[in-house]
């Protein structure tokens, strides 16, 4: 399942990239705490994959008279979703685009993952892992990390 969070609409947020990354880090840290407790109880742990991209998109109420929802659409949204799914391949938890990296104001531990061409595109995009030290993956009895278990 997936949750989409939006920063910068319907109200402007000059620090939308910073707020998105702060939220992602908080989510990974909170899940790390939960996983440690669950592992101590012998319960299964969970993994998380977060993709963050910054760019122009169309925001508004979309749908029919019967079913309407506030959402966003556009290439920038699609790239964020593609980055989320790349976490499985890279064994990471948070991947951001270079467009987001360039807007960050707070120094962060980032690891370059190189350039990728995502599905539906022909131009490569530079991507980066946001390194969250305090939330290392919990290893389960079968030797898999929470991320691997979620996406197996």
PDB file of C-alpha atoms in Angstrom:
ATOM      1  CA  UNK A   1       0.000   0.000   0.000  1.00  0.00           C
ATOM      2  CA  UNK A   2       1.068   3.578  -0.481  1.00  0.00           C
ATOM      3  CA  UNK A   3       0.451   6.932   1.159  1.00  0.00           C
ATOM      4  CA  UNK A   4       1.001  10.134  -0.793  1.00  0.00           C
ATOM      5  CA  UNK A   5       1.839  13.322   1.090  1.00  0.00           C
ATOM      6  CA  UNK A   6       1.830  16.712  -0.584  1.00  0.00           C
ATOM      7  CA  UNK A   7       3.761  19.803   0.456  1.00  0.00           C
ATOM      8  CA  UNK A   8       3.248  23.207  -1.154  1.00  0.00           C
ATOM      9  CA  UNK A   9      -0.425  22.905  -2.072  1.00  0.00           C
ATOM     10  CA  UNK A  10      -3.086  24.041  -1.538  1.00  0.00           C
ATOM     11  CA  UNK A  11      -1.006  26.598   0.410  1.00  0.00           C
ATOM     12  CA  UNK A  12       2.463  27.693  -0.677  1.00  0.00           C
ATOM     13  CA  UNK A  13       5.348  26.268   1.328  1.00  0.00           C
ATOM     14  CA  UNK A  14       8.726  27.729   0.410  1.00  0.00           C
ATOM     15  CA  UNK A  15      10.381  24.917   2.408  1.00  0.00           C
ATOM     16  CA  UNK A  16       8.332  22.078   0.918  1.00  0.00           C
ATOM     17  CA  UNK A  17      11.400  19.964   0.093  1.00  0.00           C
ATOM     18  CA  UNK A  18      12.803  20.396   3.595  1.00  0.00           C
ATOM     19  CA  UNK A  19       9.463  19.535   5.194  1.00  0.00           C
ATOM     20  CA  UNK A  20       9.034  16.444   3.028  1.00  0.00           C
ATOM     21  CA  UNK A  21      12.488  15.122   3.950  1.00  0.00           C
ATOM     22  CA  UNK A  22      11.956  15.917   7.651  1.00  0.00           C
ATOM     23  CA  UNK A  23       8.705  13.942   7.557  1.00  0.00           C
ATOM     24  CA  UNK A  24      10.369  11.003   5.791  1.00  0.00           C
ATOM     25  CA  UNK A  25      13.191  10.884   8.346  1.00  0.00           C
ATOM     26  CA  UNK A  26      10.686  11.031  11.219  1.00  0.00           C
ATOM     27  CA  UNK A  27       8.718   8.168   9.653  1.00  0.00           C
ATOM     28  CA  UNK A  28      11.830   5.985   9.290  1.00  0.00           C
ATOM     29  CA  UNK A  29      12.933   6.733  12.852  1.00  0.00           C
ATOM     30  CA  UNK A  30       9.465   5.968  14.257  1.00  0.00           C
ATOM     31  CA  UNK A  31       9.288   2.706  12.327  1.00  0.00           C
ATOM     32  CA  UNK A  32      12.754   1.804  13.614  1.00  0.00           C
ATOM     33  CA  UNK A  33      11.494   2.178  17.182  1.00  0.00           C
ATOM     34  CA  UNK A  34       8.401   0.110  16.453  1.00  0.00           C
ATOM     35  CA  UNK A  35      10.470  -2.614  14.755  1.00  0.00           C
ATOM     36  CA  UNK A  36      12.870  -2.860  17.693  1.00  0.00           C
ATOM     37  CA  UNK A  37       9.918  -3.399  20.040  1.00  0.00           C
ATOM     38  CA  UNK A  38       8.262  -5.916  17.725  1.00  0.00           C
ATOM     39  CA  UNK A  39      11.531  -7.828  17.212  1.00  0.00           C
ATOM     40  CA  UNK A  40      12.056  -8.005  20.986  1.00  0.00           C
ATOM     41  CA  UNK A  41       8.583  -9.565  21.243  1.00  0.00           C
ATOM     42  CA  UNK A  42       9.364 -12.031  18.450  1.00  0.00           C
ATOM     43  CA  UNK A  43       6.895 -10.370  16.115  1.00  0.00           C
ATOM     44  CA  UNK A  44       7.484  -9.622  12.418  1.00  0.00           C
ATOM     45  CA  UNK A  45       8.972  -6.259  11.478  1.00  0.00           C
ATOM     46  CA  UNK A  46       8.046  -3.936   8.640  1.00  0.00           C
ATOM     47  CA  UNK A  47      10.029  -1.999   6.048  1.00  0.00           C
ATOM     48  CA  UNK A  48       9.337   1.317   4.424  1.00  0.00           C
ATOM     49  CA  UNK A  49      10.248   2.921   1.120  1.00  0.00           C
ATOM     50  CA  UNK A  50       9.812   6.649   0.547  1.00  0.00           C
ATOM     51  CA  UNK A  51      10.338   8.564  -2.698  1.00  0.00           C
ATOM     52  CA  UNK A  52      10.501  12.356  -2.763  1.00  0.00           C
ATOM     53  CA  UNK A  53      10.542  14.590  -5.806  1.00  0.00           C
ATOM     54  CA  UNK A  54      10.045  18.323  -6.242  1.00  0.00           C
ATOM     55  CA  UNK A  55       8.582  19.954  -9.312  1.00  0.00           C
ATOM     56  CA  UNK A  56       5.570  21.468 -10.967  1.00  0.00           C
ATOM     57  CA  UNK A  57       2.308  19.563 -10.893  1.00  0.00           C
ATOM     58  CA  UNK A  58      -1.392  20.137 -11.204  1.00  0.00           C
ATOM     59  CA  UNK A  59      -3.201  20.178  -7.857  1.00  0.00           C
ATOM     60  CA  UNK A  60      -6.921  20.273  -7.347  1.00  0.00           C
ATOM     61  CA  UNK A  61     -10.159  18.396  -6.970  1.00  0.00           C
ATOM     62  CA  UNK A  62     -10.313  15.729  -9.646  1.00  0.00           C
ATOM     63  CA  UNK A  63     -12.983  13.174 -10.418  1.00  0.00           C
ATOM     64  CA  UNK A  64     -16.612  12.852 -11.298  1.00  0.00           C
ATOM     65  CA  UNK A  65     -19.753  14.076  -9.565  1.00  0.00           C
ATOM     66  CA  UNK A  66     -19.925  10.796  -7.666  1.00  0.00           C
ATOM     67  CA  UNK A  67     -16.274  10.402  -6.684  1.00  0.00           C
ATOM     68  CA  UNK A  68     -14.033  13.422  -6.193  1.00  0.00           C
ATOM     69  CA  UNK A  69     -10.758  13.890  -4.377  1.00  0.00           C
ATOM     70  CA  UNK A  70      -8.085  16.496  -3.918  1.00  0.00           C
ATOM     71  CA  UNK A  71      -4.919  15.175  -5.540  1.00  0.00           C
ATOM     72  CA  UNK A  72      -1.966  16.021  -7.734  1.00  0.00           C
ATOM     73  CA  UNK A  73      -1.028  14.816 -11.196  1.00  0.00           C
ATOM     74  CA  UNK A  74       1.916  15.298 -13.526  1.00  0.00           C
ATOM     75  CA  UNK A  75       5.429  14.100 -14.328  1.00  0.00           C
ATOM     76  CA  UNK A  76       6.808  15.311 -10.990  1.00  0.00           C
ATOM     77  CA  UNK A  77       4.259  13.182  -9.125  1.00  0.00           C
ATOM     78  CA  UNK A  78       5.002  10.133 -11.266  1.00  0.00           C
ATOM     79  CA  UNK A  79       8.743  10.476 -10.621  1.00  0.00           C
ATOM     80  CA  UNK A  80       8.148  10.544  -6.860  1.00  0.00           C
ATOM     81  CA  UNK A  81       6.199   7.290  -7.126  1.00  0.00           C
ATOM     82  CA  UNK A  82       8.956   5.716  -9.255  1.00  0.00           C
ATOM     83  CA  UNK A  83      11.574   6.736  -6.683  1.00  0.00           C
ATOM     84  CA  UNK A  84       9.539   5.093  -3.934  1.00  0.00           C
ATOM     85  CA  UNK A  85       9.564   1.796  -5.797  1.00  0.00           C
ATOM     86  CA  UNK A  86      13.352   1.999  -6.375  1.00  0.00           C
ATOM     87  CA  UNK A  87      13.986   1.605  -2.640  1.00  0.00           C
ATOM     88  CA  UNK A  88      13.402  -2.118  -3.016  1.00  0.00           C
ATOM     89  CA  UNK A  89      16.091  -2.379  -5.691  1.00  0.00           C
ATOM     90  CA  UNK A  90      18.644  -0.230  -3.841  1.00  0.00           C
ATOM     91  CA  UNK A  91      17.955  -1.580  -0.330  1.00  0.00           C
ATOM     92  CA  UNK A  92      17.250   1.956   0.896  1.00  0.00           C
ATOM     93  CA  UNK A  93      14.445   3.636   2.776  1.00  0.00           C
ATOM     94  CA  UNK A  94      14.376   7.203   1.434  1.00  0.00           C
ATOM     95  CA  UNK A  95      15.304   8.209  -2.115  1.00  0.00           C
ATOM     96  CA  UNK A  96      15.141  11.817  -3.257  1.00  0.00           C
ATOM     97  CA  UNK A  97      15.612  13.354  -6.676  1.00  0.00           C
ATOM     98  CA  UNK A  98      18.296  15.917  -7.452  1.00  0.00           C
ATOM     99  CA  UNK A  99      15.497  18.481  -7.806  1.00  0.00           C
ATOM    100  CA  UNK A 100      14.641  17.938  -4.139  1.00  0.00           C
ATOM    101  CA  UNK A 101      18.300  17.762  -3.046  1.00  0.00           C
ATOM    102  CA  UNK A 102      19.002  21.176  -4.574  1.00  0.00           C
ATOM    103  CA  UNK A 103      16.191  22.740  -2.514  1.00  0.00           C
ATOM    104  CA  UNK A 104      17.277  21.407   0.883  1.00  0.00           C
ATOM    105  CA  UNK A 105      18.436  24.072   3.342  1.00  0.00           C
ATOM    106  CA  UNK A 106      19.540  21.790   6.163  1.00  0.00           C
ATOM    107  CA  UNK A 107      22.731  19.774   5.614  1.00  0.00           C
ATOM    108  CA  UNK A 108      21.837  16.082   5.398  1.00  0.00           C
ATOM    109  CA  UNK A 109      23.746  12.834   5.132  1.00  0.00           C
ATOM    110  CA  UNK A 110      23.138  11.896   1.508  1.00  0.00           C
ATOM    111  CA  UNK A 111      24.582   9.090  -0.577  1.00  0.00           C
ATOM    112  CA  UNK A 112      24.580   9.401  -4.341  1.00  0.00           C
ATOM    113  CA  UNK A 113      22.896   6.455  -6.020  1.00  0.00           C
ATOM    114  CA  UNK A 114      23.870   7.638  -9.495  1.00  0.00           C
ATOM    115  CA  UNK A 115      21.563   8.324 -12.403  1.00  0.00           C
ATOM    116  CA  UNK A 116      18.542   6.266 -13.361  1.00  0.00           C
ATOM    117  CA  UNK A 117      16.072   6.234 -16.196  1.00  0.00           C
ATOM    118  CA  UNK A 118      12.688   5.493 -14.658  1.00  0.00           C
ATOM    119  CA  UNK A 119       9.841   3.721 -16.399  1.00  0.00           C
ATOM    120  CA  UNK A 120       8.138   5.943 -18.934  1.00  0.00           C
ATOM    121  CA  UNK A 121      11.093   8.335 -19.308  1.00  0.00           C
ATOM    122  CA  UNK A 122      14.097   8.555 -21.611  1.00  0.00           C
ATOM    123  CA  UNK A 123      16.155  11.115 -19.655  1.00  0.00           C
ATOM    124  CA  UNK A 124      18.154  10.020 -16.608  1.00  0.00           C
ATOM    125  CA  UNK A 125      17.622  11.532 -13.175  1.00  0.00           C
ATOM    126  CA  UNK A 126      20.251  11.830 -10.433  1.00  0.00           C
ATOM    127  CA  UNK A 127      19.019  10.245  -7.215  1.00  0.00           C
ATOM    128  CA  UNK A 128      20.232  10.236  -3.626  1.00  0.00           C
ATOM    129  CA  UNK A 129      19.610   8.200  -0.496  1.00  0.00           C
ATOM    130  CA  UNK A 130      18.817  10.152   2.652  1.00  0.00           C
ATOM    131  CA  UNK A 131      20.865   8.294   5.252  1.00  0.00           C
ATOM    132  CA  UNK A 132      19.092   7.865   8.588  1.00  0.00           C
ATOM    133  CA  UNK A 133      21.677   6.539  11.047  1.00  0.00           C
ATOM    134  CA  UNK A 134      19.389   5.931  14.030  1.00  0.00           C
ATOM    135  CA  UNK A 135      17.002   3.711  12.095  1.00  0.00           C
ATOM    136  CA  UNK A 136      19.124   0.874  10.774  1.00  0.00           C
ATOM    137  CA  UNK A 137      17.093  -2.004   9.411  1.00  0.00           C
ATOM    138  CA  UNK A 138      15.982  -4.553  11.951  1.00  0.00           C
ATOM    139  CA  UNK A 139      17.181  -8.002  10.983  1.00  0.00           C
ATOM    140  CA  UNK A 140      14.705 -10.809  11.531  1.00  0.00           C
ATOM    141  CA  UNK A 141      15.371 -14.402  12.505  1.00  0.00           C
ATOM    142  CA  UNK A 142      15.414 -15.448   8.840  1.00  0.00           C
ATOM    143  CA  UNK A 143      18.190 -12.925   8.132  1.00  0.00           C
ATOM    144  CA  UNK A 144      16.070 -10.520   6.093  1.00  0.00           C
ATOM    145  CA  UNK A 145      15.805  -6.829   6.851  1.00  0.00           C
ATOM    146  CA  UNK A 146      12.399  -5.242   7.327  1.00  0.00           C
ATOM    147  CA  UNK A 147      12.707  -3.720   3.846  1.00  0.00           C
ATOM    148  CA  UNK A 148      13.371  -7.112   2.275  1.00  0.00           C
ATOM    149  CA  UNK A 149      10.494  -8.717   4.151  1.00  0.00           C
ATOM    150  CA  UNK A 150       8.024  -6.080   2.996  1.00  0.00           C
ATOM    151  CA  UNK A 151       8.928  -6.447  -0.651  1.00  0.00           C
ATOM    152  CA  UNK A 152       9.496 -10.206  -0.864  1.00  0.00           C
TER     153      UNK A 152
END
